[in-house]
Amino acid sequence: MLRTHNCGELREGHIGQKVTLSGWAQAVRDKGGLIWIDIRDRYGITQLLIEDDGNAAAVLLETARKVGREFVLQATGEVIERAAKNPNIPTGNIELRLSDLEILNEAQTPPFKIEDETDGGDELRMKYRYLDIRRNPVREKLVLRHKIAQEVRRYLSDQDFIEVETPVLIKSTPEGARDFLVPSRMNPGEFYALPQSPQTFKQLLMVGGMDRYFQIVKCFRDEDLRADRQPEFTQIDCEMAFVDREDIINNFEGMMRHLFKMVKGIELPEFPRMEYADAMRDYGSDKPDTRFEMKFVDLNDVAQNKGFKVFDSAEIVLGICAKGCASYTRKQVDELTKWVQRPQIGAKGLVYVKCNEDGSFKSSVDKFYSQDDLKAWAEKAGAEAGDLLLVLSGELDTTRKQMCELRLEMGERLGLRNRQEFSPLWVVNFPMFEKDEETGHYHAMHHPFTSVLPEDAEILKTDRYNARANAYDMVINGVEVGGGSIRIHDKSDQADMFDALGFTPEEAQEQFGFLMNAFEYGAPPHGGIALGFDRLCSLFGGVDSIRDFIAFPKNTSGRDVMIESPSVADAQQLKDLSIQLDIKE
């Protein structure tokens, strides 16, 4: 046995016991007659004491003086009361007076400090990720991920869901993002694809009578990356048969409330519902952050036709009310203007109206609008003395997106986006289709297996591109945690959907014939949801990026800088796969 206890376990009740610990050397302090070594493992840290009292073996002192940072040690001794107690660690009342110390493995000096506050940058820590994982903040995030996964499995198993694994090497199908392709040596010139989701397989499981399925599953998308994206990510993928939308919502709202209670000790209230159209009108986003109000206000009727050409020519004039911000200086307003003019936002300018305490108004467009005009703006926006109106204008969708970003930024600056507060909701009744403005083609807003909202069934027949989908997204604090829909289960309805998306019958059969054929054998009504597991973990952990919740993540270029992947394949591998490279610079 290499240890009798872990490094976070010993307390005053262990005083007098002989124990053995194993771990890494966090720090060494040599004061001549006294040597202290902090030994660390996953569970905590314990102080070791070597005292030259004339009785200590010379070999023990010699060994202790060889120890460097991150050496792997085995330490045996007696637990004693610590003279100078440390209230900052659970083991701070005791220490271990050593009788034996063995260096199990020496270590090079690490390239960054293995401490909570490290001096290592992101790229350096990713290159040495196995060292980064030794740090408490990273390890705690992986432990949190484990706890969430265990509670998901516990909840769904209690609800009679069956965990079923689905294939990783599948057929490439058009699902919105690029597929990762895997060449087949046994079938020259043909390729597998890595799944963007197990969508069709979970529908086939419903045809197979599994009734309630779930899987915590890896998915893959070859797309540009950002803080909340990785080329490989994890979903909590679920499907249910013989259900309607309320069944799905109730089950997975219940699961989320269970997770918050068991993992964070928070009792969430019932999730409100919000129509997609209302979310876009009031927040400019289908995943609104409802921890704070600051809803959009349509100012067209009070701001247009007053001689200000910027507003008069705009499709929409939108405002938000920043409570208590009339005290903003000109410098602060100018900085906000520059912020919205950044290429990432793209606004041409920003109009403001200060609602002064004396009832007057000060605006950047004073020469075009009277005090009565500005008062009408304020009244429509619900602005009071001391508030600040911020106004953008332009094309509807573009302006909504810009105002959404400005609203979130103001929420951040005003401290309204507390990471320890949680505001969940369901966004429902999405459009069935979205139009690509460049090509003019329509594509499914969710995916091509989503059914129409029952009350829009007739609209689908007469004006199908204006029909709404029987779809729903779970949103928490402005993050789309998951989304799903009631599926199409009738072959003719699925064929109509493929037709609406521009597939010929032959193309639909080639891409999805296996699913269409399965529907010939009695597909039950079914629906489901997929929740982003990595995003859920980052939400629980109170950070924006999902990377620290993934043991070995990729960087923003999709590279694993630790193992140097992707890498060049050698000539023989390419020959075996019947692949010849023709790389254009």
Coordinates of C-alpha atoms in Angstrom, one line a residue:
M1 CA 0.0 0.0 0.0
L2 CA 1.5 3.3 -1.1
R3 CA -0.7 5.4 1.2
T4 CA -3.0 4.9 4.2
H5 CA -4.7 8.2 3.8
N6 CA -5.0 11.0 1.2
C7 CA -3.4 14.4 1.6
G8 CA -6.7 16.1 2.5
E9 CA -8.0 13.7 5.0
L10 CA -6.0 14.1 8.2
R11 CA -7.5 16.0 11.2
E12 CA -6.9 16.4 14.9
G13 CA -8.6 13.1 15.5
H14 CA -5.7 11.4 13.8
I15 CA -3.1 12.8 16.1
G16 CA -0.8 10.1 17.4
Q17 CA -1.5 7.7 14.4
K18 CA 1.3 6.5 12.1
V19 CA 0.2 7.1 8.5
T20 CA 1.6 7.1 5.0
L21 CA 0.8 9.7 2.4
S22 CA 1.7 9.9 -1.3
G23 CA 1.6 12.9 -3.6
W24 CA 3.5 15.7 -5.2
A25 CA 5.8 18.2 -3.5
Q26 CA 4.0 21.6 -3.6
A27 CA 6.7 23.5 -1.8
V28 CA 9.9 23.0 0.3
R29 CA 11.1 25.3 3.1
D30 CA 14.5 24.5 4.5
K31 CA 15.3 26.4 7.7
G32 CA 18.4 24.4 8.5
G33 CA 17.3 22.5 11.6
L34 CA 13.8 22.3 10.3
I35 CA 12.5 21.3 6.9
W36 CA 8.8 21.6 5.9
I37 CA 7.4 20.0 2.7
D38 CA 3.9 20.5 1.5
I39 CA 2.6 17.3 -0.1
R40 CA -0.4 17.5 -2.4
D41 CA -2.8 15.2 -4.2
R42 CA -6.3 15.5 -5.6
Y43 CA -7.9 15.6 -2.2
G44 CA -5.8 18.4 -0.5
I45 CA -2.5 19.3 1.0
T46 CA -0.6 18.3 4.2
Q47 CA 2.5 19.7 5.8
L48 CA 5.4 17.3 6.4
L49 CA 8.0 18.1 9.1
I50 CA 11.5 16.9 9.3
E51 CA 13.2 18.0 12.5
D52 CA 17.0 17.7 13.1
D53 CA 16.7 17.1 16.8
G54 CA 19.8 14.9 17.0
N55 CA 17.8 11.7 16.7
A56 CA 16.7 12.1 13.1
A57 CA 18.4 9.8 10.6
A58 CA 20.9 11.5 8.4
V59 CA 19.5 9.7 5.4
L60 CA 16.0 11.3 6.0
L61 CA 17.5 14.8 6.0
E62 CA 19.6 14.1 3.0
T63 CA 16.5 12.8 1.1
A64 CA 14.4 15.8 2.1
R65 CA 17.0 18.2 0.8
K66 CA 16.9 16.6 -2.6
V67 CA 13.2 17.2 -3.0
G68 CA 12.1 19.8 -5.6
R69 CA 8.8 21.1 -6.8
E70 CA 6.5 18.4 -8.2
F71 CA 8.7 15.5 -7.0
V72 CA 6.5 12.4 -6.4
L73 CA 6.9 11.4 -2.7
Q74 CA 5.9 8.7 -0.3
A75 CA 6.0 10.0 3.3
T76 CA 5.5 8.0 6.5
G77 CA 5.3 9.4 10.0
E78 CA 3.3 10.4 13.1
V79 CA 0.4 12.9 12.9
I80 CA 1.1 15.7 15.4
E81 CA -0.6 19.0 16.4
R82 CA 0.8 21.8 14.3
A83 CA 2.4 24.6 16.3
A84 CA 1.6 27.4 13.8
K85 CA -1.9 26.4 12.6
N86 CA -3.1 27.4 9.1
P87 CA -6.9 28.2 9.0
N88 CA -6.9 28.4 5.2
I89 CA -6.6 24.6 4.6
P90 CA -8.7 21.8 6.1
T91 CA -5.5 20.0 7.4
G92 CA -4.1 23.2 8.9
N93 CA -4.3 22.0 12.5
I94 CA -2.0 19.0 12.1
E95 CA 1.3 18.0 10.4
L96 CA 3.2 14.8 9.8
R97 CA 6.5 14.3 11.7
L98 CA 8.4 12.1 9.2
S99 CA 10.1 8.8 10.0
D100 CA 10.6 7.9 6.4
L101 CA 10.6 9.7 3.1
E102 CA 11.0 8.1 -0.4
I103 CA 11.3 9.9 -3.7
L104 CA 9.1 7.8 -6.0
N105 CA 9.9 10.0 -9.0
E106 CA 11.9 13.2 -9.6
A107 CA 10.5 16.0 -11.7
Q108 CA 11.8 18.9 -13.8
T109 CA 10.9 22.3 -12.7
P110 CA 7.4 22.9 -14.2
P111 CA 7.0 25.7 -16.8
F112 CA 4.4 27.5 -14.6
K113 CA 3.3 27.5 -11.0
I114 CA 1.1 24.6 -10.0
E115 CA -1.0 26.9 -7.8
D116 CA -4.5 28.3 -7.8
E117 CA -3.1 31.6 -9.2
T118 CA -0.6 30.6 -11.8
D119 CA 1.8 32.5 -14.0
G120 CA 1.1 30.3 -17.0
G121 CA -0.8 31.7 -20.1
D122 CA -3.5 29.8 -21.9
E123 CA -1.4 28.3 -24.6
L124 CA 1.4 27.2 -22.2
R125 CA -1.1 25.6 -19.8
M126 CA -2.8 23.8 -22.7
K127 CA 0.6 22.5 -23.9
Y128 CA 1.2 21.0 -20.5
R129 CA -2.4 20.3 -19.7
Y130 CA -1.5 17.3 -17.5
L131 CA 0.3 19.8 -15.2
D132 CA -2.6 22.3 -15.4
I133 CA -5.0 19.5 -14.2
R134 CA -3.1 19.4 -11.0
R135 CA -4.2 22.9 -10.1
N136 CA -7.3 23.1 -7.9
P137 CA -9.4 25.4 -10.2
V138 CA -9.1 23.0 -13.2
R139 CA -9.5 19.8 -11.1
E140 CA -12.6 21.3 -9.4
K141 CA -14.2 22.0 -12.8
L142 CA -13.6 18.4 -13.9
V143 CA -15.1 17.2 -10.6
L144 CA -18.1 19.4 -11.2
R145 CA -18.5 17.9 -14.6
H146 CA -18.5 14.4 -13.1
K147 CA -21.1 15.4 -10.5
I148 CA -23.4 16.8 -13.1
A149 CA -23.0 13.7 -15.3
Q150 CA -23.8 11.4 -12.4
E151 CA -27.0 13.4 -11.5
V152 CA -28.1 13.4 -15.1
R153 CA -27.8 9.6 -15.2
R154 CA -29.5 9.2 -11.9
Y155 CA -32.5 11.4 -12.8
L156 CA -33.1 10.0 -16.2
S157 CA -32.6 6.4 -15.0
D158 CA -35.3 7.0 -12.4
Q159 CA -37.5 8.3 -15.2
D160 CA -37.2 4.9 -17.0
F161 CA -34.8 6.3 -19.7
I162 CA -32.3 3.7 -21.1
E163 CA -28.8 4.7 -22.0
V164 CA -27.9 3.5 -25.5
E165 CA -24.7 4.1 -27.4
T166 CA -24.9 5.0 -31.0
P167 CA -22.3 4.8 -33.8
V168 CA -19.4 7.2 -34.1
L169 CA -18.6 6.3 -37.7
I170 CA -21.7 7.2 -39.7
K171 CA -22.9 8.5 -43.0
S172 CA -22.4 12.2 -43.9
T173 CA -25.7 14.0 -43.9
P174 CA -26.5 17.7 -44.3
E175 CA -27.1 19.1 -40.8
G176 CA -25.9 22.7 -41.0
A177 CA -22.2 22.5 -40.1
R178 CA -19.3 20.7 -41.9
D179 CA -18.7 17.1 -41.1
F180 CA -15.4 15.6 -40.1
L181 CA -14.7 12.9 -42.6
V182 CA -12.9 9.6 -42.0
P183 CA -11.5 7.7 -45.0
S184 CA -12.3 4.0 -45.2
R185 CA -9.3 1.8 -46.0
M186 CA -11.6 -1.2 -46.8
N187 CA -13.8 0.9 -49.1
P188 CA -11.4 3.0 -51.2
G189 CA -12.7 6.4 -52.1
E190 CA -15.5 6.3 -49.5
F191 CA -15.7 8.1 -46.2
Y192 CA -17.4 7.9 -42.9
A193 CA -18.5 11.0 -41.1
L194 CA -18.3 11.8 -37.4
P195 CA -21.8 12.5 -36.1
Q196 CA -22.8 16.2 -35.5
S197 CA -25.5 14.6 -33.3
P198 CA -27.1 11.2 -33.0
Q199 CA -30.4 12.6 -34.3
T200 CA -31.4 10.0 -36.8
F201 CA -30.2 7.1 -34.6
K202 CA -32.3 8.2 -31.7
Q203 CA -35.4 8.5 -34.0
L204 CA -34.6 4.9 -35.1
L205 CA -34.4 3.8 -31.5
M206 CA -38.0 5.2 -31.1
V207 CA -39.0 3.1 -34.2
G208 CA -37.3 0.2 -32.4
G209 CA -39.6 0.6 -29.4
M210 CA -36.9 1.8 -26.9
D211 CA -39.5 4.4 -25.7
R212 CA -37.1 6.5 -23.6
Y213 CA -33.5 6.9 -24.6
F214 CA -30.6 9.1 -23.4
Q215 CA -26.9 9.3 -24.0
I216 CA -24.1 11.5 -22.8
V217 CA -22.4 11.5 -26.2
K218 CA -19.5 13.1 -28.1
C219 CA -20.5 15.1 -31.2
F220 CA -18.3 16.7 -33.9
R221 CA -18.6 19.8 -36.0
D222 CA -16.0 21.2 -38.3
E223 CA -16.7 24.9 -37.7
D224 CA -14.9 28.0 -36.6
L225 CA -14.3 28.1 -32.9
R226 CA -14.9 30.6 -30.0
A227 CA -15.1 30.4 -26.3
D228 CA -18.1 28.2 -26.1
R229 CA -17.3 26.0 -29.1
Q230 CA -15.0 23.0 -29.6
P231 CA -14.7 20.7 -32.7
E232 CA -15.7 17.9 -30.4
F233 CA -18.2 18.5 -27.7
T234 CA -20.6 16.6 -25.5
Q235 CA -24.4 16.5 -25.6
I236 CA -27.0 15.1 -23.2
D237 CA -29.0 13.5 -26.0
C238 CA -32.6 12.3 -25.3
E239 CA -35.7 11.1 -27.0
M240 CA -39.2 9.9 -25.9
A241 CA -42.0 8.1 -27.7
F242 CA -45.7 8.7 -27.5
V243 CA -45.3 12.2 -26.1
D244 CA -46.3 15.8 -26.9
R245 CA -44.3 18.9 -26.2
E246 CA -45.5 19.3 -22.7
D247 CA -44.2 15.9 -21.8
I248 CA -40.7 16.8 -23.0
I249 CA -40.7 20.2 -21.3
N250 CA -41.9 18.8 -18.0
N251 CA -39.4 16.0 -18.0
F252 CA -36.4 18.1 -18.8
E253 CA -37.4 21.1 -16.8
G254 CA -37.6 18.6 -13.9
M255 CA -34.1 17.3 -14.7
M256 CA -32.7 20.8 -14.7
R257 CA -34.3 21.7 -11.4
H258 CA -33.0 18.4 -10.0
L259 CA -29.4 19.3 -11.2
F260 CA -29.5 22.8 -9.6
K261 CA -30.8 21.4 -6.3
M262 CA -28.4 18.5 -6.1
V263 CA -25.3 20.1 -7.5
K264 CA -25.7 23.8 -6.5
G265 CA -28.3 23.6 -3.7
I266 CA -30.6 26.0 -5.5
E267 CA -34.4 25.6 -5.9
L268 CA -35.4 26.9 -9.3
P269 CA -39.0 28.1 -9.8
E270 CA -41.1 26.9 -12.7
F271 CA -39.6 28.0 -16.0
P272 CA -41.6 30.7 -17.8
R273 CA -42.4 30.4 -21.6
M274 CA -41.5 33.0 -24.2
E275 CA -42.6 33.1 -27.8
Y276 CA -39.7 33.3 -30.3
A277 CA -41.3 36.4 -31.9
D278 CA -41.5 38.1 -28.5
A279 CA -37.9 37.2 -27.7
M280 CA -36.7 38.7 -30.9
R281 CA -38.9 41.8 -30.5
D282 CA -37.9 42.5 -26.9
Y283 CA -34.3 41.2 -26.7
G284 CA -33.1 40.8 -30.3
S285 CA -32.1 37.2 -29.5
D286 CA -33.7 33.8 -29.3
K287 CA -31.7 33.2 -26.1
P288 CA -32.5 36.3 -24.0
D289 CA -30.7 37.0 -20.7
T290 CA -33.7 37.7 -18.5
R291 CA -31.8 38.3 -15.3
F292 CA -32.5 42.0 -16.1
E293 CA -35.2 43.9 -18.0
M294 CA -33.9 46.7 -20.3
K295 CA -36.3 45.5 -23.1
F296 CA -36.1 47.1 -26.5
V297 CA -38.5 49.9 -27.2
D298 CA -39.7 50.6 -30.8
L299 CA -39.4 54.4 -31.2
N300 CA -40.5 54.6 -34.9
D301 CA -43.7 56.5 -34.2
V302 CA -42.1 59.2 -32.0
A303 CA -38.7 59.5 -33.6
Q304 CA -39.4 59.4 -37.4
N305 CA -40.6 62.1 -39.7
K306 CA -39.0 64.9 -37.7
G307 CA -36.3 65.8 -40.3
F308 CA -33.5 63.5 -38.9
K309 CA -32.6 61.5 -42.1
V310 CA -30.8 58.8 -40.2
F311 CA -34.0 57.8 -38.4
D312 CA -36.4 58.7 -41.2
S313 CA -34.6 56.3 -43.6
A314 CA -34.3 53.5 -41.1
E315 CA -36.6 50.4 -41.0
I316 CA -36.5 50.5 -37.2
V317 CA -35.5 52.9 -34.4
L318 CA -34.8 51.0 -31.2
G319 CA -34.0 52.2 -27.7
I320 CA -33.1 50.8 -24.4
C321 CA -33.4 52.5 -21.0
A322 CA -30.3 52.3 -18.8
K323 CA -31.6 53.0 -15.3
G324 CA -29.7 55.6 -13.3
C325 CA -27.2 56.3 -16.1
A326 CA -28.0 60.0 -16.9
S327 CA -24.9 60.8 -15.0
Y328 CA -22.7 59.3 -17.7
T329 CA -20.1 61.8 -18.8
R330 CA -19.5 62.7 -22.5
K331 CA -16.4 60.6 -22.4
Q332 CA -18.4 57.6 -21.2
V333 CA -21.0 58.0 -23.9
D334 CA -18.3 58.5 -26.6
E335 CA -16.7 55.3 -25.4
L336 CA -20.0 53.4 -25.7
T337 CA -20.4 54.9 -29.2
K338 CA -16.9 53.5 -30.2
W339 CA -17.9 50.2 -28.6
V340 CA -21.0 49.8 -30.9
Q341 CA -19.0 50.9 -33.9
R342 CA -16.5 48.1 -33.5
P343 CA -16.5 45.7 -36.5
Q344 CA -17.9 42.9 -34.3
I345 CA -21.0 45.1 -33.7
G346 CA -21.0 47.2 -36.8
A347 CA -23.3 50.1 -35.8
K348 CA -22.7 53.4 -37.6
G349 CA -23.4 55.5 -34.5
L350 CA -25.3 55.8 -31.2
V351 CA -27.9 58.4 -30.1
Y352 CA -28.4 59.1 -26.5
V353 CA -31.0 61.0 -24.4
K354 CA -30.2 62.0 -20.8
C355 CA -33.3 62.3 -18.6
N356 CA -32.1 65.0 -16.2
E357 CA -33.2 65.3 -12.6
D358 CA -34.9 68.6 -13.3
G359 CA -37.2 67.1 -15.9
S360 CA -35.3 68.4 -18.9
F361 CA -33.6 66.3 -21.6
K362 CA -30.1 66.4 -23.1
S363 CA -29.5 64.5 -26.4
S364 CA -27.0 64.1 -29.1
V365 CA -29.8 65.0 -31.6
D366 CA -31.1 68.1 -29.8
K367 CA -31.1 70.2 -33.0
F368 CA -33.6 67.8 -34.6
Y369 CA -35.9 67.2 -31.6
S370 CA -37.7 69.4 -29.1
Q371 CA -37.9 68.8 -25.4
D372 CA -41.5 67.6 -26.0
D373 CA -40.2 65.2 -28.6
L374 CA -37.6 63.7 -26.3
K375 CA -40.2 63.6 -23.5
A376 CA -42.3 61.4 -25.7
W377 CA -39.3 59.1 -26.3
A378 CA -38.7 58.8 -22.5
E379 CA -42.4 58.1 -21.8
K380 CA -42.6 55.4 -24.4
A381 CA -39.4 53.8 -22.9
G382 CA -40.6 54.1 -19.4
A383 CA -37.6 56.3 -18.6
E384 CA -37.5 58.5 -15.5
A385 CA -35.4 61.3 -14.2
G386 CA -31.8 60.0 -13.9
D387 CA -32.1 57.4 -16.7
L388 CA -30.3 57.2 -20.0
L389 CA -31.8 56.3 -23.3
L390 CA -29.5 54.6 -25.9
V391 CA -30.8 54.5 -29.4
L392 CA -29.8 52.6 -32.6
S393 CA -31.4 52.5 -36.0
G394 CA -31.2 50.7 -39.3
E395 CA -32.4 47.5 -40.9
L396 CA -34.6 45.5 -38.6
D397 CA -32.6 42.3 -38.1
T398 CA -29.2 44.0 -38.0
T399 CA -30.3 46.6 -35.5
R400 CA -31.8 44.0 -33.3
K401 CA -28.5 42.1 -33.2
Q402 CA -26.6 45.3 -32.5
M403 CA -29.0 46.4 -29.7
C404 CA -28.8 42.9 -28.2
E405 CA -25.1 43.2 -27.9
L406 CA -25.4 46.8 -26.4
R407 CA -28.0 45.6 -23.9
L408 CA -25.8 42.8 -22.7
E409 CA -22.8 45.1 -22.4
M410 CA -24.8 47.6 -20.4
G411 CA -26.1 44.7 -18.2
E412 CA -22.5 43.7 -17.6
R413 CA -21.4 47.3 -16.8
L414 CA -24.2 47.8 -14.4
G415 CA -23.6 44.6 -12.6
L416 CA -27.0 43.1 -13.7
R417 CA -25.5 39.8 -14.9
N418 CA -24.6 38.1 -11.6
R419 CA -23.2 34.7 -12.3
Q420 CA -24.7 33.3 -9.1
E421 CA -28.2 34.2 -10.2
F422 CA -30.1 32.0 -12.6
S423 CA -33.0 33.0 -14.8
P424 CA -34.3 30.0 -16.9
L425 CA -37.0 30.0 -19.5
W426 CA -38.3 28.1 -22.5
V427 CA -38.3 29.8 -25.9
V428 CA -41.0 28.2 -28.0
N429 CA -42.7 28.4 -31.4
F430 CA -39.7 29.0 -33.7
P431 CA -40.2 29.5 -37.4
M432 CA -39.9 26.2 -39.3
F433 CA -37.6 27.7 -41.9
E434 CA -34.9 30.4 -42.3
K435 CA -34.0 32.0 -45.6
D436 CA -30.4 32.3 -46.7
E437 CA -30.3 35.9 -48.0
E438 CA -27.3 35.2 -50.2
T439 CA -28.7 32.1 -52.0
G440 CA -32.4 32.6 -51.5
H441 CA -32.7 29.0 -50.3
Y442 CA -34.6 28.0 -47.2
H443 CA -33.2 25.7 -44.6
A444 CA -34.7 24.3 -41.4
M445 CA -34.2 26.5 -38.4
H446 CA -33.7 23.5 -36.2
H447 CA -33.3 20.4 -38.4
P448 CA -35.2 18.7 -41.2
F449 CA -37.0 16.3 -38.8
T450 CA -38.9 19.0 -36.9
S451 CA -42.7 18.9 -37.1
V452 CA -45.0 21.8 -37.5
L453 CA -46.8 23.4 -34.6
P454 CA -50.2 21.7 -34.6
E455 CA -52.1 25.0 -35.0
D456 CA -50.0 25.9 -38.0
A457 CA -50.7 22.6 -39.9
E458 CA -52.9 24.4 -42.4
I459 CA -50.5 27.3 -42.9
L460 CA -47.8 24.7 -43.7
K461 CA -50.0 23.6 -46.7
T462 CA -50.8 27.1 -48.0
D463 CA -47.9 29.3 -46.9
R464 CA -45.3 26.8 -45.6
Y465 CA -42.4 29.2 -45.2
N466 CA -44.4 31.2 -42.6
A467 CA -45.4 28.1 -40.5
R468 CA -44.0 27.7 -37.0
A469 CA -42.2 24.7 -35.7
N470 CA -43.2 22.5 -32.7
A471 CA -39.7 23.3 -31.3
Y472 CA -38.4 24.6 -28.0
D473 CA -35.1 25.8 -26.5
M474 CA -34.1 25.8 -22.9
V475 CA -32.3 29.1 -22.1
I476 CA -30.6 30.1 -18.9
N477 CA -28.9 33.5 -18.4
G478 CA -28.7 34.1 -22.1
V479 CA -27.2 30.7 -22.9
E480 CA -29.0 28.2 -25.0
V481 CA -28.6 25.2 -22.7
G482 CA -30.5 22.8 -25.0
G483 CA -33.0 22.6 -27.8
G484 CA -35.4 20.1 -29.3
S485 CA -38.7 19.4 -31.0
I486 CA -41.5 17.0 -31.6
R487 CA -40.4 15.1 -34.7
I488 CA -42.0 14.2 -37.9
H489 CA -43.0 10.6 -37.8
D490 CA -45.0 10.2 -41.0
K491 CA -43.2 9.4 -44.2
S492 CA -45.2 11.6 -46.4
D493 CA -44.9 14.6 -44.1
Q494 CA -41.1 14.0 -44.0
A495 CA -41.0 13.9 -47.8
D496 CA -42.9 17.2 -47.9
M497 CA -40.3 18.7 -45.5
F498 CA -37.4 17.5 -47.8
D499 CA -39.2 19.1 -50.7
A500 CA -39.6 22.4 -48.9
L501 CA -35.8 22.3 -48.2
G502 CA -35.1 21.8 -51.9
F503 CA -34.3 18.1 -51.9
T504 CA -35.3 16.1 -54.9
P505 CA -37.0 12.7 -54.0
E506 CA -33.8 11.0 -55.2
E507 CA -31.6 13.2 -53.1
A508 CA -33.8 12.7 -50.0
Q509 CA -33.7 8.9 -50.6
E510 CA -29.9 8.9 -51.0
Q511 CA -29.3 11.0 -47.8
F512 CA -32.1 9.8 -45.6
G513 CA -33.5 6.7 -47.2
F514 CA -32.7 4.6 -44.1
L515 CA -34.9 6.8 -42.0
M516 CA -37.7 7.0 -44.5
N517 CA -37.7 3.3 -44.9
A518 CA -37.9 2.8 -41.1
F519 CA -41.0 5.0 -41.0
E520 CA -42.7 2.4 -43.3
Y521 CA -42.8 0.1 -40.3
G522 CA -44.8 2.0 -37.8
A523 CA -42.9 5.0 -36.3
P524 CA -44.5 6.3 -33.1
P525 CA -45.1 10.0 -32.4
H526 CA -41.9 11.0 -30.7
G527 CA -39.8 14.0 -29.7
G528 CA -36.7 14.9 -27.8
I529 CA -34.1 17.4 -26.7
A530 CA -30.3 17.7 -26.8
L531 CA -28.6 19.7 -24.1
G532 CA -25.1 21.1 -24.4
F533 CA -23.3 19.3 -21.6
D534 CA -20.1 21.4 -21.8
R535 CA -22.1 24.7 -21.8
L536 CA -24.2 23.4 -18.8
C537 CA -21.0 22.7 -16.9
S538 CA -19.6 26.2 -17.6
L539 CA -22.9 27.7 -16.5
F540 CA -22.8 25.8 -13.2
G541 CA -19.2 26.8 -12.8
G542 CA -19.8 30.5 -13.4
V543 CA -17.5 31.0 -16.4
D544 CA -18.0 31.8 -20.1
S545 CA -15.6 29.3 -21.7
I546 CA -16.2 25.6 -21.9
R547 CA -12.6 24.7 -22.3
D548 CA -11.7 24.3 -18.6
F549 CA -14.5 21.8 -18.2
I550 CA -13.0 19.5 -20.9
A551 CA -10.0 17.4 -19.8
F552 CA -8.0 17.9 -23.0
P553 CA -9.5 20.8 -25.1
K554 CA -8.5 22.2 -28.5
N555 CA -7.4 25.8 -29.0
T556 CA -9.2 28.3 -31.1
S557 CA -7.5 26.9 -34.2
G558 CA -8.8 23.5 -33.5
R559 CA -5.4 22.2 -32.5
D560 CA -4.3 20.1 -29.5
V561 CA -1.0 21.8 -28.8
M562 CA -0.1 19.1 -26.2
I563 CA -0.1 16.1 -28.5
E564 CA 0.4 18.3 -31.7
S565 CA -2.8 17.3 -33.4
P566 CA -3.9 17.4 -36.2
S567 CA -0.7 16.1 -37.8
V568 CA 0.6 15.1 -41.2
A569 CA -0.1 11.5 -42.1
D570 CA 2.9 9.5 -43.6
A571 CA 2.9 8.5 -47.2
Q572 CA 2.2 4.8 -46.5
Q573 CA -1.0 5.7 -44.5
L574 CA -2.2 7.8 -47.3
K575 CA -1.5 5.1 -49.8
D576 CA -3.4 2.5 -47.7
L577 CA -6.3 4.9 -47.7
S578 CA -6.1 5.6 -51.5
I579 CA -5.6 9.3 -50.8
Q580 CA -3.5 11.6 -52.8
L581 CA -3.0 15.1 -51.5
D582 CA -3.3 18.2 -53.6
I583 CA -3.0 21.1 -51.2
K584 CA -3.5 24.6 -52.7
E585 CA -1.7 27.5 -50.9

